[in-house]
Coordinates of C-alpha atoms in Angstrom, one line a residue:
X1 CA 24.7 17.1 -19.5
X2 CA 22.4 19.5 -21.1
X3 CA 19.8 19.0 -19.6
X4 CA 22.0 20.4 -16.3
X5 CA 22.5 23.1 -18.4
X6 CA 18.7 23.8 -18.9
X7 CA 18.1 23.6 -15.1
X8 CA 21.1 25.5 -13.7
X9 CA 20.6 28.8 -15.8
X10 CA 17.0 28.2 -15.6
X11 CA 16.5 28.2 -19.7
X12 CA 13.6 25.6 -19.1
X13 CA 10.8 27.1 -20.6
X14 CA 7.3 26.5 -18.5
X15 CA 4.2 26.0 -19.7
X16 CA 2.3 29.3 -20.6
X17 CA -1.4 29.9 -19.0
X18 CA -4.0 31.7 -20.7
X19 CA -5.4 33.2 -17.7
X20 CA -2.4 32.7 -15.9
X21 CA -3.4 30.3 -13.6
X22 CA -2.5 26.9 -12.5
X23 CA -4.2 24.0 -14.3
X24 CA -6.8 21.5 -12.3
X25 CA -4.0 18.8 -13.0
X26 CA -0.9 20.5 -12.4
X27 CA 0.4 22.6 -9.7
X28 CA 2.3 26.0 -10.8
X29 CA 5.7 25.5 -10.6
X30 CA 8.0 28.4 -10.3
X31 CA 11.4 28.8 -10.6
X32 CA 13.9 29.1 -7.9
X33 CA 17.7 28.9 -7.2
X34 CA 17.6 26.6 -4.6
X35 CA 15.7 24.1 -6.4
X36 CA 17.9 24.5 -9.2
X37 CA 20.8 23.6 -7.0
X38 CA 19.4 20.7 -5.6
X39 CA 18.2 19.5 -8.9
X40 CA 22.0 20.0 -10.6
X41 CA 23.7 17.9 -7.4
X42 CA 20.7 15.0 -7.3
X43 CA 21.9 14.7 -11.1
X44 CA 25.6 14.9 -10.4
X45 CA 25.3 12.4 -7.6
X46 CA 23.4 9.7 -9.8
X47 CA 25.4 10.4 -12.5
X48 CA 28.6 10.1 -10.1
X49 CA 27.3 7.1 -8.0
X50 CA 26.6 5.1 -10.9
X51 CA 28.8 5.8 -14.0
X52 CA 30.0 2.2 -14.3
X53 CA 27.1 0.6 -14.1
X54 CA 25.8 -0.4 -17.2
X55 CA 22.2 0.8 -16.3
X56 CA 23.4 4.5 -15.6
X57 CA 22.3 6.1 -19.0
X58 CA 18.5 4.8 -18.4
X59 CA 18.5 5.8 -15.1
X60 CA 20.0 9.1 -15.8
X61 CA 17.6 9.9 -18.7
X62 CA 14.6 9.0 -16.7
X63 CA 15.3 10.6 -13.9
X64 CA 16.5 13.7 -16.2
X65 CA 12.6 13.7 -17.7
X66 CA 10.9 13.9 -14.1
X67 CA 12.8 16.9 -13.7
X68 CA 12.4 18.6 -16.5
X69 CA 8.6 17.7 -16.8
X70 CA 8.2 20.2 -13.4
X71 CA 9.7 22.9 -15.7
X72 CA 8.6 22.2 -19.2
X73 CA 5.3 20.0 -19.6
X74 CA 4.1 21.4 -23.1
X75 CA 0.4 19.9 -24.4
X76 CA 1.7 17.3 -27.7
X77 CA 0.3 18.6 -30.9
X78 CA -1.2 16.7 -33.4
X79 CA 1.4 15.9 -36.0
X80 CA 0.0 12.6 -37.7
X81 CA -2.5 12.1 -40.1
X82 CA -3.3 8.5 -38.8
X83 CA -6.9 7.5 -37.0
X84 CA -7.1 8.4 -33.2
X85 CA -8.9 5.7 -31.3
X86 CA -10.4 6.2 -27.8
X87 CA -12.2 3.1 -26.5
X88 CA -13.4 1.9 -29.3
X89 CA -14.4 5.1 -30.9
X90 CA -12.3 5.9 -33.8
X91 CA -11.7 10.0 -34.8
X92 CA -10.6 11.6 -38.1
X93 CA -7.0 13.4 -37.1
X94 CA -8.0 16.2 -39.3
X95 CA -4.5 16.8 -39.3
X96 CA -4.2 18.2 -43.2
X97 CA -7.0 20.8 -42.4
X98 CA -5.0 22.2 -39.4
X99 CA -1.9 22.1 -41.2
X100 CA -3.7 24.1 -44.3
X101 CA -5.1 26.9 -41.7
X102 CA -2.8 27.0 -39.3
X103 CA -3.8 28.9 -35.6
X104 CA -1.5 31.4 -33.7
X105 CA -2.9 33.1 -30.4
X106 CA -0.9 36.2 -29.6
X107 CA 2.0 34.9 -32.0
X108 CA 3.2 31.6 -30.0
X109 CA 1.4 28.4 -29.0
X110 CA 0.3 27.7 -25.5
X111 CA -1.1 24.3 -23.6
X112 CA -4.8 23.9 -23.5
X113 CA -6.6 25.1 -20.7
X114 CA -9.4 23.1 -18.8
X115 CA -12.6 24.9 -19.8
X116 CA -13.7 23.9 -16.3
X117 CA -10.6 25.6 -14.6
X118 CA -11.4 28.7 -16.7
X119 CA -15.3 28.6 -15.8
X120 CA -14.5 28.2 -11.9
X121 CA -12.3 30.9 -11.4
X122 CA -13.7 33.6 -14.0
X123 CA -17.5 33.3 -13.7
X124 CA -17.0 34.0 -10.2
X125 CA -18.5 38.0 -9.8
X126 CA -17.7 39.6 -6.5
X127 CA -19.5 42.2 -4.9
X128 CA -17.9 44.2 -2.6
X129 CA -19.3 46.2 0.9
X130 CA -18.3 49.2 -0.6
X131 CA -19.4 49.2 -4.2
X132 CA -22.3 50.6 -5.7
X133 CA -25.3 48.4 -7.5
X134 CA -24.5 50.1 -10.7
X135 CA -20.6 49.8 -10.7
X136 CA -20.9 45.7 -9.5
X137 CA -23.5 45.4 -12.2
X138 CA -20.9 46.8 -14.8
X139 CA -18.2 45.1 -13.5
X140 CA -20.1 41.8 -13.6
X141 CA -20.9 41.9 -17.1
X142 CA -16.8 43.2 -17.9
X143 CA -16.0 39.8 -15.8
X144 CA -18.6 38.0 -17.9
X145 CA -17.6 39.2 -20.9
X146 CA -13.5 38.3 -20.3
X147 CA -14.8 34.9 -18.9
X148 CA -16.2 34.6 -22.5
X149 CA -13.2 35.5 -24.0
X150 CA -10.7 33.8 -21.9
X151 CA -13.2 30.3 -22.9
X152 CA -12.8 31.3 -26.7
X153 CA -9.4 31.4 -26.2
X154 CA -9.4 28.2 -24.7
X155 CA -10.8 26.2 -27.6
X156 CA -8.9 28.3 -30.5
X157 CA -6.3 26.9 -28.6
X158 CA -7.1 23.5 -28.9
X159 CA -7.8 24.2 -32.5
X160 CA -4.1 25.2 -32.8
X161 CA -2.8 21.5 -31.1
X162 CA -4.8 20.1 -34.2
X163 CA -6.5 17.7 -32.0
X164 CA -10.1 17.1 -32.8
X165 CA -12.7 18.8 -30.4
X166 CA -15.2 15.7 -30.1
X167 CA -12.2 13.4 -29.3
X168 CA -11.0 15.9 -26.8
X169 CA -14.5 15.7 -25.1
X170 CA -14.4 11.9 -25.1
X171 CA -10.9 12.5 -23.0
X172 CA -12.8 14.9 -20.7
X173 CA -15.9 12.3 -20.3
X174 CA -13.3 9.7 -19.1
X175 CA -13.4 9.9 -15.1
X176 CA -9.5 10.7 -13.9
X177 CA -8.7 9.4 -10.5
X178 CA -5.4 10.9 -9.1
X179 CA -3.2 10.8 -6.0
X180 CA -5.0 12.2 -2.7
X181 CA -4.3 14.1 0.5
X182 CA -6.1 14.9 4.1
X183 CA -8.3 11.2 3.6
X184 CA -8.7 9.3 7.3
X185 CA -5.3 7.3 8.0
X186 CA -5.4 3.8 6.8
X187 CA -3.1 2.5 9.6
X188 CA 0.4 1.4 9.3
X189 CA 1.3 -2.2 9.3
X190 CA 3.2 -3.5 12.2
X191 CA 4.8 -6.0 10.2
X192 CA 8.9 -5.5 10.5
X193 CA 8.8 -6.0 7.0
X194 CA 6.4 -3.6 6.2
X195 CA 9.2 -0.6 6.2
X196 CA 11.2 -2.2 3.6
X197 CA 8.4 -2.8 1.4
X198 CA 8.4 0.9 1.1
X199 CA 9.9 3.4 -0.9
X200 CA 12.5 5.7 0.0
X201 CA 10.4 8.7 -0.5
X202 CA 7.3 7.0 0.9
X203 CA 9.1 6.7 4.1
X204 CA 10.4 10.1 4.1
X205 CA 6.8 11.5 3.1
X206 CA 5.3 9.4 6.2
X207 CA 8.5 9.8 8.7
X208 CA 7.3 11.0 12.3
X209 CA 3.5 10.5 11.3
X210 CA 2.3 7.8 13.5
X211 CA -1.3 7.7 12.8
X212 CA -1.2 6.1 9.5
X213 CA -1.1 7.2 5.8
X214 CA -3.4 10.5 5.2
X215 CA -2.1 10.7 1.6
X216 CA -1.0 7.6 -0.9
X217 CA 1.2 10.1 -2.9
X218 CA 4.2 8.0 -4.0
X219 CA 2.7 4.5 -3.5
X220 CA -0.8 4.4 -5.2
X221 CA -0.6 5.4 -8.4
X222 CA -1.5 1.6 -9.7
X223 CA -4.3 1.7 -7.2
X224 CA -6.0 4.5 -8.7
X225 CA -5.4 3.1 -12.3
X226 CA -7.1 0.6 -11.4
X227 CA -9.8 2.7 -9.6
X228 CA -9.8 4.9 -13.0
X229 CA -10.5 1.6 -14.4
X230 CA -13.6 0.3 -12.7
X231 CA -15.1 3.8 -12.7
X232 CA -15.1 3.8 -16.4
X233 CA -16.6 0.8 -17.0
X234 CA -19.1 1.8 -14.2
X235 CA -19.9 4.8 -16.5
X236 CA -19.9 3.2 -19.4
X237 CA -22.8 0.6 -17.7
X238 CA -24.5 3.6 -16.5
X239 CA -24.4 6.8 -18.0
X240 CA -23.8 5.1 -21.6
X241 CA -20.7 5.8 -24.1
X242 CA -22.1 8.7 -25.5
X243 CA -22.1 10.4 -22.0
X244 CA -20.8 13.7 -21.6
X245 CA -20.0 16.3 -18.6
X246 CA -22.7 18.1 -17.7
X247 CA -25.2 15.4 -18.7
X248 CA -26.9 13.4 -16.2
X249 CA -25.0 15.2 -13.1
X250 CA -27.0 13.0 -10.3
X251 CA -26.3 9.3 -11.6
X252 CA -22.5 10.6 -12.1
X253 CA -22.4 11.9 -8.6
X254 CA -23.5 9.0 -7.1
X255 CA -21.0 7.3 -9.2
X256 CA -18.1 9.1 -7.5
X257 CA -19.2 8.5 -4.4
X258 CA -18.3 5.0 -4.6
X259 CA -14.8 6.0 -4.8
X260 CA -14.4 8.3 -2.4
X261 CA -11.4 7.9 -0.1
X262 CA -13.3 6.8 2.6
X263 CA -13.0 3.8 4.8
X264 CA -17.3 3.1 4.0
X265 CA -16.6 3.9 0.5
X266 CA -17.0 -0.1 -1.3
X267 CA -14.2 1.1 -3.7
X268 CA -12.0 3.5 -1.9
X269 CA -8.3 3.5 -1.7
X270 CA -8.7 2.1 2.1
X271 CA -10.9 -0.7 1.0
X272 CA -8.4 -1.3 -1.9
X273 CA -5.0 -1.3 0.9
X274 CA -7.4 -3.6 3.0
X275 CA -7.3 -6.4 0.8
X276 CA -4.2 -6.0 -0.6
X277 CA -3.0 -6.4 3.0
X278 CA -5.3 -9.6 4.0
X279 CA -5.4 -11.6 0.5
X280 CA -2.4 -9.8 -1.8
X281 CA 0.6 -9.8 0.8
X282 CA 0.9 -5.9 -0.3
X283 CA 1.1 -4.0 2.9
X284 CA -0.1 -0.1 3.0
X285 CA 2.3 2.0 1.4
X286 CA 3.5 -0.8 -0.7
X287 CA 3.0 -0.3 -4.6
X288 CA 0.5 -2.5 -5.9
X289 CA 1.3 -4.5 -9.2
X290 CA -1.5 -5.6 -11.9
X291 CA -1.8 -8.9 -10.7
X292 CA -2.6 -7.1 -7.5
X293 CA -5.0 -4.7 -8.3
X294 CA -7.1 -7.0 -10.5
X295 CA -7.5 -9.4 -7.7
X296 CA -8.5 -6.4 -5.7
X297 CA -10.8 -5.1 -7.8
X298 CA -12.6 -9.2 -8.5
X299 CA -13.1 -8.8 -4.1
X300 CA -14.6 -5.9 -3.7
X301 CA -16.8 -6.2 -6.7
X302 CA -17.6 -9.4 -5.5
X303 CA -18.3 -8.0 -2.0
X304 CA -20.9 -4.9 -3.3
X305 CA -22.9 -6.4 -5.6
X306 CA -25.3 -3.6 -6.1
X307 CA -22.4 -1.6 -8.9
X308 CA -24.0 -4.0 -10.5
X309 CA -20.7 -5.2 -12.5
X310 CA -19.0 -8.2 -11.9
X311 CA -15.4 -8.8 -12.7
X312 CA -13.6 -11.9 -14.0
X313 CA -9.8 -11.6 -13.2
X314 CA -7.0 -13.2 -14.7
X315 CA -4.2 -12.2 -13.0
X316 CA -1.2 -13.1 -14.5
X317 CA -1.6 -14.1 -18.1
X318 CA -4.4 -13.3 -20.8
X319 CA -5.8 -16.9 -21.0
X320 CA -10.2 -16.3 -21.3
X321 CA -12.5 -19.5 -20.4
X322 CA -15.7 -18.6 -21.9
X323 CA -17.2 -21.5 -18.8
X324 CA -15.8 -19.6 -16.5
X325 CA -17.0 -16.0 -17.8
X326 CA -20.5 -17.1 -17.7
X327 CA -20.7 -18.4 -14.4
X328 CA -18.7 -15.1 -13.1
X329 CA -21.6 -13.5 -15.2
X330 CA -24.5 -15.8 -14.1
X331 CA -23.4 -16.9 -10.1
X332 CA -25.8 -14.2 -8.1
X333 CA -28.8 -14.3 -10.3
X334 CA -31.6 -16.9 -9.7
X335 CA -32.6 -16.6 -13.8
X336 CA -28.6 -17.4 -15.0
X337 CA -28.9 -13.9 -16.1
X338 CA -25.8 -12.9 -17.8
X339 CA -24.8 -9.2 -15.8
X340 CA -22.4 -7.2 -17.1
X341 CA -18.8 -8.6 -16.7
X342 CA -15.5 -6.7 -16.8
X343 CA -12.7 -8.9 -18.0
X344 CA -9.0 -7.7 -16.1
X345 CA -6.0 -9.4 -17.6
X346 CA -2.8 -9.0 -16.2
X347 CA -0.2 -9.5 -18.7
X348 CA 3.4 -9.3 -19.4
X349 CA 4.3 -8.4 -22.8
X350 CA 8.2 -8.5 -22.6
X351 CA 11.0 -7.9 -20.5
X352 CA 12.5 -4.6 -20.2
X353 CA 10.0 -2.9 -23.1
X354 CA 6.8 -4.2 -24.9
X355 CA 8.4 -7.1 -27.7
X356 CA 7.1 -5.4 -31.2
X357 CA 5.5 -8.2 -32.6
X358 CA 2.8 -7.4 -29.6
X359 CA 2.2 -4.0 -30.6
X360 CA -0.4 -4.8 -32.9
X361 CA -2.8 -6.5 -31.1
X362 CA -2.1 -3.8 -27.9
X363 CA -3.1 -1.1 -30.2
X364 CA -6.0 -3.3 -31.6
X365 CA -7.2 -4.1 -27.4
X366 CA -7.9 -0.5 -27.7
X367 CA -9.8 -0.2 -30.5
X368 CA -12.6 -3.0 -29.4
X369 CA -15.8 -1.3 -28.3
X370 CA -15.4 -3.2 -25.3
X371 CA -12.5 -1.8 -24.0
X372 CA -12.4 0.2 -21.0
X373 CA -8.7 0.8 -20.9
X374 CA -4.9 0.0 -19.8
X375 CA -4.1 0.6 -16.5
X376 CA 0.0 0.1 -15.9
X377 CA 2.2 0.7 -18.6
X378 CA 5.2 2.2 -16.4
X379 CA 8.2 0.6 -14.5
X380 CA 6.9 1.2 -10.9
X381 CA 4.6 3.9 -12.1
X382 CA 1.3 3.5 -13.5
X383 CA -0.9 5.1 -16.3
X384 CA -4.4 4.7 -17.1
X385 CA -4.1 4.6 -20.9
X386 CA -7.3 5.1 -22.9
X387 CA -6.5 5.3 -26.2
X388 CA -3.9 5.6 -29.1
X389 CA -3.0 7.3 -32.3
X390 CA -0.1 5.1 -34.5
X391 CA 2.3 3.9 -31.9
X392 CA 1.5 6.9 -29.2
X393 CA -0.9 5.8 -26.9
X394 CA -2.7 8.4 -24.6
X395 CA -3.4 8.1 -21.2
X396 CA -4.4 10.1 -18.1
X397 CA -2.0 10.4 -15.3
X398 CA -2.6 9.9 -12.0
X399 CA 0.5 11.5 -10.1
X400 CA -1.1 14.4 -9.3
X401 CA -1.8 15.0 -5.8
X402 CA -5.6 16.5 -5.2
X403 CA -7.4 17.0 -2.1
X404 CA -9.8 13.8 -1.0
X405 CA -12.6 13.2 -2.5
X406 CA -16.1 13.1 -0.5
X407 CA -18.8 10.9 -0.6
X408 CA -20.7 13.7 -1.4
X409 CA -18.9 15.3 -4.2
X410 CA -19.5 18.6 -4.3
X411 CA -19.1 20.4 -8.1
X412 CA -15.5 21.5 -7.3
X413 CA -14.5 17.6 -5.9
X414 CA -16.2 16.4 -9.5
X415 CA -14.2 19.2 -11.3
X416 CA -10.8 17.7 -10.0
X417 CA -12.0 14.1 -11.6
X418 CA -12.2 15.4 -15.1
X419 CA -9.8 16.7 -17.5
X420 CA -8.9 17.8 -20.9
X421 CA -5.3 17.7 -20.7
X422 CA -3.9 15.6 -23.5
X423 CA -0.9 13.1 -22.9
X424 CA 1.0 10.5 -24.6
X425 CA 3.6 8.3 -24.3
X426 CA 5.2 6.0 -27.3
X427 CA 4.7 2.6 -27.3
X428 CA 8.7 2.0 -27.0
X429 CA 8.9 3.2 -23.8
X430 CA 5.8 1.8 -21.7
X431 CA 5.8 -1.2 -19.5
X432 CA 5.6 -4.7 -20.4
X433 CA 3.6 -5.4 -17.3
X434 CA 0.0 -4.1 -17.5
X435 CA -3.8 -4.8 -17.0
X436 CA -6.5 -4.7 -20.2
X437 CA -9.7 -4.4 -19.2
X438 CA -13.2 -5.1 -21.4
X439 CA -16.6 -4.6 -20.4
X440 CA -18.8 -7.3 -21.6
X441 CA -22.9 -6.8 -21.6
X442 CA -24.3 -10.0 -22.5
X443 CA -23.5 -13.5 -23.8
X444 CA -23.7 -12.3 -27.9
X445 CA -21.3 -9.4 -26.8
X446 CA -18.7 -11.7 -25.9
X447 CA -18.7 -14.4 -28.2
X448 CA -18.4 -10.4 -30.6
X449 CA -15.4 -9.7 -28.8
X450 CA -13.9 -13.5 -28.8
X451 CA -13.8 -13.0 -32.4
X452 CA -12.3 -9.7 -32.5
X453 CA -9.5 -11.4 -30.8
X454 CA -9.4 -14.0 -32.7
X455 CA -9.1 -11.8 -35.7
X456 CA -6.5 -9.8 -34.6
X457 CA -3.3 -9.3 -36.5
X458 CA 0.0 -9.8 -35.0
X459 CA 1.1 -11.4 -31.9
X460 CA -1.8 -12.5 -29.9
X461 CA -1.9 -11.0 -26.2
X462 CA -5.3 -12.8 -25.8
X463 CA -6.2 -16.4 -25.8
X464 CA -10.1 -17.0 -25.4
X465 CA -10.7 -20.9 -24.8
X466 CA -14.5 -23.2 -24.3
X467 CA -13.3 -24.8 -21.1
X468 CA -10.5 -24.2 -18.1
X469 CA -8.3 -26.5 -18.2
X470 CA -8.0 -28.6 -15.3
X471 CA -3.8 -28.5 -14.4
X472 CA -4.1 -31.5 -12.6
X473 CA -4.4 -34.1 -15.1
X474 CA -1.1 -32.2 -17.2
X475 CA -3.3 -31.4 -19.5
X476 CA -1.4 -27.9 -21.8
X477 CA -2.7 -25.9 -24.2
X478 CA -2.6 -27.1 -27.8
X479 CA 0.1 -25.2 -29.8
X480 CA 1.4 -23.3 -26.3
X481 CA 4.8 -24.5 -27.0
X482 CA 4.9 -23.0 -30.6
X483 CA 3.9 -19.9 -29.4
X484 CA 6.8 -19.5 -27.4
X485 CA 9.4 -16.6 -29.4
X486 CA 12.5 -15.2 -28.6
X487 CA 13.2 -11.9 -29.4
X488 CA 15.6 -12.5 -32.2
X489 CA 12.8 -14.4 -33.8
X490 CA 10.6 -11.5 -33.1
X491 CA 12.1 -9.1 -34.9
X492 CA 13.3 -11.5 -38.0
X493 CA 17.4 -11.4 -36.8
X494 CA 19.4 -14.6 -36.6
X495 CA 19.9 -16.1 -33.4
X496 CA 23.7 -15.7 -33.0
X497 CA 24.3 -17.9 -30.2
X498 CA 24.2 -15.0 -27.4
X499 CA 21.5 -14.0 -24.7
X500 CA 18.0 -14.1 -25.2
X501 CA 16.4 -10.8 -24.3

């Protein structure tokens, strides 16, 4: 009810620009009436439609946040004291020094702005026909000089968020793929049950265009997790961990370029549909799962080998067969080289919300130096999470709809892959469906990580094992059964006869 409230008399507060200017990742929003309307009878409807079932309050409250989220989208600050960790690099919160000098720009505290969106549109000097040398000269350097300013301003405001500047450059170094538009059609499927595989707004995004999807806004959110994914452990093989924007620009173009969204692209969205379609049962337009995308991304690394990656997919549980690693590692080299091997595991790690006796060793995936990332975390919308401070884990979002991206990225397509807008989202609310991904060098790297996950405290989400074992002969896992825990147990309450959750 209040949030009705907020939207009909439009008390919402947006989030304040610096240079007042839409951010790369986030489209201005204005207000207006009509929206408003629309927004106050969608709410009355749902809430209408569905007060008796049992599920109305979370569907309300969800549905409540995307709404409000187009109004009011403030950057988090840095209240905690505890570590930040991104990847395996861990960064002091300096939250006591913040909170000891604190910041105020112009008397109230705005969202960070992307130094890149601020350096695009205010370096930029104009000349025009009818000006004289001397006046563009002047004005050049005034427009220099506010560009300078406007940047300062930039990072003081960081400084006031309290979030350390190295760890906000680690977020920014992290490649960001997002939603895109105008791309060639991948064609429809002329499977009658193609339609119903869809989503409601899928179908009404697509309805009368008959060449084929031009944009996977609505649908491919896990796709480009999963893209985000790869690409990061790509630039972690190539450009190094320590890489930074600006560094190396050449080897990170040609990086991109492997995921354009084009059909010749090895990783592109199209090549990512294609197989879903032939090997996944996921037909275009569907939302892809985990256990989808990791297959996807084991075929079409398996089908370029010159990213020089291979990947070792488990789909559907976090079960490791160190046999089986190195001959994923060793199978296209004539010296059993070991190559670089990214480990996907698609695991479920509860029912409705992440069981807490996981959130331990979730938190401690993300600490290894060989992680790359999350990629899922929401009910039928997926985050690429990267890190974690305490029990809020950060992530970059990929439901943000940009134009394609070429396969020759030109500085403003690289721009649009980059970001250092900070989110976060507390561990008691993400998905229990999700893909970890590691990056593993050599053979003395991963016997490293086996023992960082054998060392982990809590709840084990990772099992790492010598040998697969061969189902046939009913052969199970030593001490599977014990493992097994129902919720009750989990959280140390008596089982009082009632459902399990």
């Amino acid at each position: 009810i209040d949030v009705v409230h907020l939207i009909a008399s439009e008390r919402v507060d947006r989030r304040p620009s610096l240079t007042r200017r839409p951010t790369s990742d986030r489209p201005a929003v204005h207000r207006c009436p009509l929206l408003n309307r629309c927004a106050l009878l969608l709410l009355g409807l749902c809430a209408g439609v569905r007060r008796d079932s049992s599920m109305a309050h979370n569907d309300l409250t969800r549905f409540s946040k995307k709404i409000v989220s187009l109004f009011w989208d403030p950057l988090p600050k840095n209240e905690d004291a505890s570590e930040i960790w991104c990847l395996g690099r861990r960064y002091d919160s300096r939250y006591h020094e913040h909170r000891s000098q604190p910041s105020k720009i112009n008397g109230s505290s705005s969202s960070a702005v992307s130094d890149s969106d601020v350096s695009q549109a205010d370096s930029a000097v104009v000349t025009e026909a009818n000006q004289k040398p001397e006046e563009s000269a002047e004005n050049g350097k005034n427009d220099l000089a506010n560009s300078k300013i406007d940047l300062n301003c930039a990072g003081s405001e960081e400084e006031a968020f309290g979030w350390p500047p190295e760890f906000l450059d680690d977020l920014e170094a992290r490649i960001w793929l997002t939603y895109r538009n105008n791309f060639p059609p991948i064609p429809k499927s002329n499977d009658p049950g193609a339609s119903s595989a869809m989503s409601f707004s899928t179908k009404l995004r697509n309805w009368g265009n008959q060449t084929g999807f031009t944009s996977d806004t609505g649908w491919g959110c896990m796709i480009r997790s999963g893209q985000s994914l790869l690409a990061n452990s790509l630039a972690v093989l190539r450009l190094g961990r320590d890489w930074r924007v600006g560094q190396d620009e050449h080897q990170h173009k040609e990086l991109l370029s492997l995921f354009a969204d084009a059909p010749e692209a090895p990783f592109s969205i199209h090549k990512f549909v294609e197989h879903g379609a032939q090997a996944c049962g996921k037909h275009p337009g569907e939302w892809f799962g985990p256990s989808a995308t990791a297959r996807s991304l084991q075929a079409l690394t398996d089908r370029y080998s010159a990213a020089g990656i291979r990947v070792y997919a488990r789909p559907d549980d976090g079960d490791v067969y160190a046999d089986s690693v190195f001959a994923t590692a060793t199978q296209k080299d004539a010296d059993d080289k070991f190559q670089a091997t990214l480990i996907v595991l698609g695991v479920r790690l509860g029912i409705d919300r992440i069981t807490p006796v996981y959130h331990a060793a979730l938190k401690a995936a993300l600490e290894m130096p060989q992680s790359v990332g999350i990629a899922g975390g929401r009910p039928s919308s997926s985050h690429y999470f990267i890190g974690h401070q305490a029990d809020n884990f950060f992530y970059l979002d990929p439901h943000t709809t940009k134009p394609s991206l070429s396969s020759q990225p030109s500085p403003e397509d690289i721009q649009t892959c980059h970001t250092r807008r900070l989110r976060r989202l507390n561990i008691s609310e993400m998905d229990p469906s999700m893909l970890l991904g590691f990056l593993i060098h050599s053979k003395q790297e991963f016997e490293e990580w086996r023992k960082a996950v054998a060392e982990t405290t809590g709840k084990a989400i990772i099992h790492v094992h010598d040998k697969e074992v061969n189902y046939a002969t009913g052969t199970e896992r030593p001490g599977a059964v014990d493992e097994v825990e129902t919720w009750d147990e989990a959280t140390g309450e008596e089982d009082d006869g009632g459902d399990e959750a």
